CSV table of C-alpha atoms in Angstrom, one decimal:
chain,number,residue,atom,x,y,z
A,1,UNK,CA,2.9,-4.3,-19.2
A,2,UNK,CA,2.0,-1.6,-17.0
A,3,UNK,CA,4.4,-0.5,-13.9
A,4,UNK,CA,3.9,-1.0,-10.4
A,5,UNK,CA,5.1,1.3,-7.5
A,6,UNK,CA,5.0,-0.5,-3.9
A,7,UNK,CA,5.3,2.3,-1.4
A,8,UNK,CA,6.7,0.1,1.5
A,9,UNK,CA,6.1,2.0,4.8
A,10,UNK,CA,7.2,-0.4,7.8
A,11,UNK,CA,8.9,1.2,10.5
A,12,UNK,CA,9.5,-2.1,12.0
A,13,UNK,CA,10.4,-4.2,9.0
A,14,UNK,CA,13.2,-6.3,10.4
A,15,UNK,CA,10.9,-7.8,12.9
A,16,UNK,CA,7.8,-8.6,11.1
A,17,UNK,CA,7.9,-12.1,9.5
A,18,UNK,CA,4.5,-11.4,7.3
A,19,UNK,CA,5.8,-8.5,5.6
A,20,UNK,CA,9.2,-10.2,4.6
A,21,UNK,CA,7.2,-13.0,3.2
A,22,UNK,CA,5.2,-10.6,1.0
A,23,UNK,CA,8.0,-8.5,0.0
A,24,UNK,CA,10.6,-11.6,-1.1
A,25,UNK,CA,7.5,-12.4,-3.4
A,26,UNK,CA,7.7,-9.0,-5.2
A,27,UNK,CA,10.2,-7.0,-4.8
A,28,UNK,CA,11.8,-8.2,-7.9
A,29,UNK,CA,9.3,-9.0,-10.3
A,30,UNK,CA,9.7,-7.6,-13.8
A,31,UNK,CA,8.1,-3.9,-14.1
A,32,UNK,CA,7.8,-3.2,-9.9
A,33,UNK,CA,9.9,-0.7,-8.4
A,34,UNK,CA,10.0,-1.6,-4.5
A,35,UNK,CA,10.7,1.8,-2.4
A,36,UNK,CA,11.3,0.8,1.3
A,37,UNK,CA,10.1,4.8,2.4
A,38,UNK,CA,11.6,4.2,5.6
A,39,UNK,CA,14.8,2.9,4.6
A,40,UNK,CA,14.5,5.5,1.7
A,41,UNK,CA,14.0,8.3,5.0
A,42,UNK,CA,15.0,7.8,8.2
A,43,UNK,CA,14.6,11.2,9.0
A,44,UNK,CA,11.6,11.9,7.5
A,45,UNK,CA,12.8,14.3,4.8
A,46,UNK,CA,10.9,13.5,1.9
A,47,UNK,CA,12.3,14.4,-1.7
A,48,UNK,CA,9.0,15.4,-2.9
A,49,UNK,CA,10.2,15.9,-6.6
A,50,UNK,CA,11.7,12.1,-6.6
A,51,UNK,CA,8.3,11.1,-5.4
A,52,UNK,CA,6.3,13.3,-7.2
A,53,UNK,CA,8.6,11.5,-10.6
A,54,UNK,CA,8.0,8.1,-9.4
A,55,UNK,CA,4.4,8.3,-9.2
A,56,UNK,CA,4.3,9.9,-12.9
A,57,UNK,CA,6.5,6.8,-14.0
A,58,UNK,CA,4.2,3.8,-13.0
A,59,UNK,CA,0.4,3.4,-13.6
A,60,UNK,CA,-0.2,1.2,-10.5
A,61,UNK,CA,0.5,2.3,-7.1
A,62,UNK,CA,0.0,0.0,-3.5
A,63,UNK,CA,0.3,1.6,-0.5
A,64,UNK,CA,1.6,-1.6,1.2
A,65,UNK,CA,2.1,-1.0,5.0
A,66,UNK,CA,0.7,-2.5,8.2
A,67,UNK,CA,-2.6,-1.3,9.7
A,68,UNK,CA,-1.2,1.3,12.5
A,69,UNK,CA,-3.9,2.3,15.0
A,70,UNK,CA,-6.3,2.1,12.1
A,71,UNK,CA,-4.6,4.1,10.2
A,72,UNK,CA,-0.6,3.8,8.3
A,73,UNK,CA,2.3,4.4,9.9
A,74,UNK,CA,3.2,8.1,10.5
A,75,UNK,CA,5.9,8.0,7.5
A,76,UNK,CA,3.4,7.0,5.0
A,77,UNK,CA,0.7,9.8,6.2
A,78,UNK,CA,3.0,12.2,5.8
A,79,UNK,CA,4.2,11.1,2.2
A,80,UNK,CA,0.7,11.2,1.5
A,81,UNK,CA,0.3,15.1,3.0
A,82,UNK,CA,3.5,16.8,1.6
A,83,UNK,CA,3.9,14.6,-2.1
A,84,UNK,CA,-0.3,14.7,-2.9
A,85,UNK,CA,0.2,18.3,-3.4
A,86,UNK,CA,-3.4,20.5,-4.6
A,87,UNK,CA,-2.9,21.3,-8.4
A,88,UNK,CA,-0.8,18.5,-8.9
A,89,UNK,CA,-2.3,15.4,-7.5
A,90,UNK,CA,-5.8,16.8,-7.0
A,91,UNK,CA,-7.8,20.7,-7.3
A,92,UNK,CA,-8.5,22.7,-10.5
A,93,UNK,CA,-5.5,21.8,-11.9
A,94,UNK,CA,-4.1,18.6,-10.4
A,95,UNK,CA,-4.6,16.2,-13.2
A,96,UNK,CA,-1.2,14.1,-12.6
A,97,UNK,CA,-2.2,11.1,-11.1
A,98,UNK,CA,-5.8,10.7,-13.2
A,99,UNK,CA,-6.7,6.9,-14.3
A,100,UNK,CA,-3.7,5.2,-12.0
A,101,UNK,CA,-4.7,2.2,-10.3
A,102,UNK,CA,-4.3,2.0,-6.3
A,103,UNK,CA,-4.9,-0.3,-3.7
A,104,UNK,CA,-3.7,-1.0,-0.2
A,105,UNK,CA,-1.7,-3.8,0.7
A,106,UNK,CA,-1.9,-4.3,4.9
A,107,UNK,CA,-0.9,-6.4,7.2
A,108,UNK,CA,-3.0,-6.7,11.2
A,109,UNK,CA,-1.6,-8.7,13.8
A,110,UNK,CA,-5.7,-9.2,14.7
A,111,UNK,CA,-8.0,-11.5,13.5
A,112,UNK,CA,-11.0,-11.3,11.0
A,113,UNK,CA,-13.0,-11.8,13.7
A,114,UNK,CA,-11.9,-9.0,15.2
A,115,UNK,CA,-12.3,-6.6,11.9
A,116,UNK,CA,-16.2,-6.3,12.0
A,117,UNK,CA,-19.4,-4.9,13.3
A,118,UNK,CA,-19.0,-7.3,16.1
A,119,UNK,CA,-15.7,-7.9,16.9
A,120,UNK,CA,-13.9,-5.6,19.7
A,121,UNK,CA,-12.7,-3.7,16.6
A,122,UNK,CA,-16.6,-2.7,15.4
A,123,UNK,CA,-15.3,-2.1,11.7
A,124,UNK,CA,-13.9,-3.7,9.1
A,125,UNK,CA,-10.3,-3.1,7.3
A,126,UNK,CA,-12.5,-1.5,4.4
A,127,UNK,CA,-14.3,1.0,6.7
A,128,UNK,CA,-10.7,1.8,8.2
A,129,UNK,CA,-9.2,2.6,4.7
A,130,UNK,CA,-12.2,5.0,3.6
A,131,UNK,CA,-9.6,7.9,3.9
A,132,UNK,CA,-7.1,6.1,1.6
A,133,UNK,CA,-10.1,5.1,-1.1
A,134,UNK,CA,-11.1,8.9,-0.7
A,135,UNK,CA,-7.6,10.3,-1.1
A,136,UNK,CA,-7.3,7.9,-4.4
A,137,UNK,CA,-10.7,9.6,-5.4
A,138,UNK,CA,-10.1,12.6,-5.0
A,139,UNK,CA,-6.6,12.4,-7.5
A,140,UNK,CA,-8.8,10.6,-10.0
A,141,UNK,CA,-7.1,7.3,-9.5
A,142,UNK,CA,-9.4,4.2,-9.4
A,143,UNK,CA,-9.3,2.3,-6.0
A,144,UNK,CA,-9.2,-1.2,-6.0
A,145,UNK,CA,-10.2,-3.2,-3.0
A,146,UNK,CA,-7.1,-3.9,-0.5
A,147,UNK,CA,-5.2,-7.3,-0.5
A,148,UNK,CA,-5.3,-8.2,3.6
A,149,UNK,CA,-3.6,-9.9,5.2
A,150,UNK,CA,-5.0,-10.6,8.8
A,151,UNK,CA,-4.0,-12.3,12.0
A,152,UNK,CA,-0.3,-12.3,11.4
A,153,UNK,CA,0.8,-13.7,14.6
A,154,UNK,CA,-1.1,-17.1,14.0
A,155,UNK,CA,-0.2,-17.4,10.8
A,156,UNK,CA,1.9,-20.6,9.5
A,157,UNK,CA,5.2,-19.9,7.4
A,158,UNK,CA,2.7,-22.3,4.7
A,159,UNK,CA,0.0,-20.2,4.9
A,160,UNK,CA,1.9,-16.6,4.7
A,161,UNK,CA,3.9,-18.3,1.5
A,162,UNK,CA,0.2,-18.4,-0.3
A,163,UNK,CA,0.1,-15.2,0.6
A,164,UNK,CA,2.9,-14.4,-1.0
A,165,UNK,CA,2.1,-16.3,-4.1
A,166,UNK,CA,-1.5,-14.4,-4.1
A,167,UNK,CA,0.2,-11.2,-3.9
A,168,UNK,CA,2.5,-11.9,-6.9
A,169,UNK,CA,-0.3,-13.1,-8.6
A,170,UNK,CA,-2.5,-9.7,-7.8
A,171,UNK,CA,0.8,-7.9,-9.2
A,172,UNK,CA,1.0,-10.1,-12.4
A,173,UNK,CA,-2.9,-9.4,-13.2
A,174,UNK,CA,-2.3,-5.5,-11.8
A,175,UNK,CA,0.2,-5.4,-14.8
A,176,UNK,CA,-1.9,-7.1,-17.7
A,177,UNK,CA,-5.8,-6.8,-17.1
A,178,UNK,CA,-7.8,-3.9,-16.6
A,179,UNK,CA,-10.0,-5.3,-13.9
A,180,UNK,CA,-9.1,-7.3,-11.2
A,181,UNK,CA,-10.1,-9.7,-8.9
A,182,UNK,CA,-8.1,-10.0,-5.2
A,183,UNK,CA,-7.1,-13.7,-4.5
């Protein structure tokens, strides 16, 4: 079974109803390690080695936060800048991270309708996470599509629980099969 790291970045976790529905779904699961990043860092002062150790002990990671002015929030970019180090996640020599899986998990309080060509947003949620899919590229990890999870604020307490259920499900097949298809 492989191992699954959920980087949690919510600076706002005790208020979103969305992302405590996904979490209760898999925060437990056999072979996940859930790391809250801001309860793990209030202050911002990352252990790089802990991280850097994580990331060597799993195969699959999710960076699972909500979309932040099209982008994550500010503690995830910066675990991304100071623990993706050249010649260890990526350069001549940076080798460490080579054939992981990764794959966003977001939440947006805005529509699908809103996430496209057309919509007041004019891209969609894969055009917005190019830098993440490039980042995974560039430390020879293979970038699976992100798990969405859009228009929070309208969403039913019935229709966030199947999102929940798909998301343990994507973790269950992220574990056993080497391709996967996003419920």
């Amino acid at each position: 079974m492989k191992k699954v790291l959920v980087l949690f970045a919510h600076p706002k976790f005790e208020k979103s109803r969305a992302n405590a529905i996904l979490v209760n779904y898999i925060k437990d699961k056999e072979g996940v390690t859930f790391h809250d990043l801001y309860e793990q860092y209030p202050d911002f002062h990352i252990d790089v080695l802990f991280e850097k150790k994580l990331l060597q002990e799993h195969d699959v990671i999710i960076w699972h936060h909500p979309l932040y002015w099209y982008s994550c929030p500010p503690l995830l970019k910066q675990w991304i800048d100071i623990v993706l180090e050249f010649n260890w996640a990526y350069g001549p020599k940076g080798k460490a991270l080579t054939s992981k899986i990764c794959l966003n998990v977001i939440t947006t309080g805005g529509s699908k309708e809103l996430y496209c060509s057309q919509g007041s947003n004019s891209y969609t949620i894969t055009e917005f996470l190019r830098p993440f899919e490039q980042t995974a590229n560039l430390c020879l990890m293979t970038y699976h599509k992100p798990f969405t999870v859009m228009g929070t604020y309208t969403l039913t307490d019935e229709e966030l629980k199947n999102y929940g259920e798909n998301y343990s499900t994507l973790i269950d097949n992220l574990q056993s099969k080497e391709t996967v298809l996003i419920p």
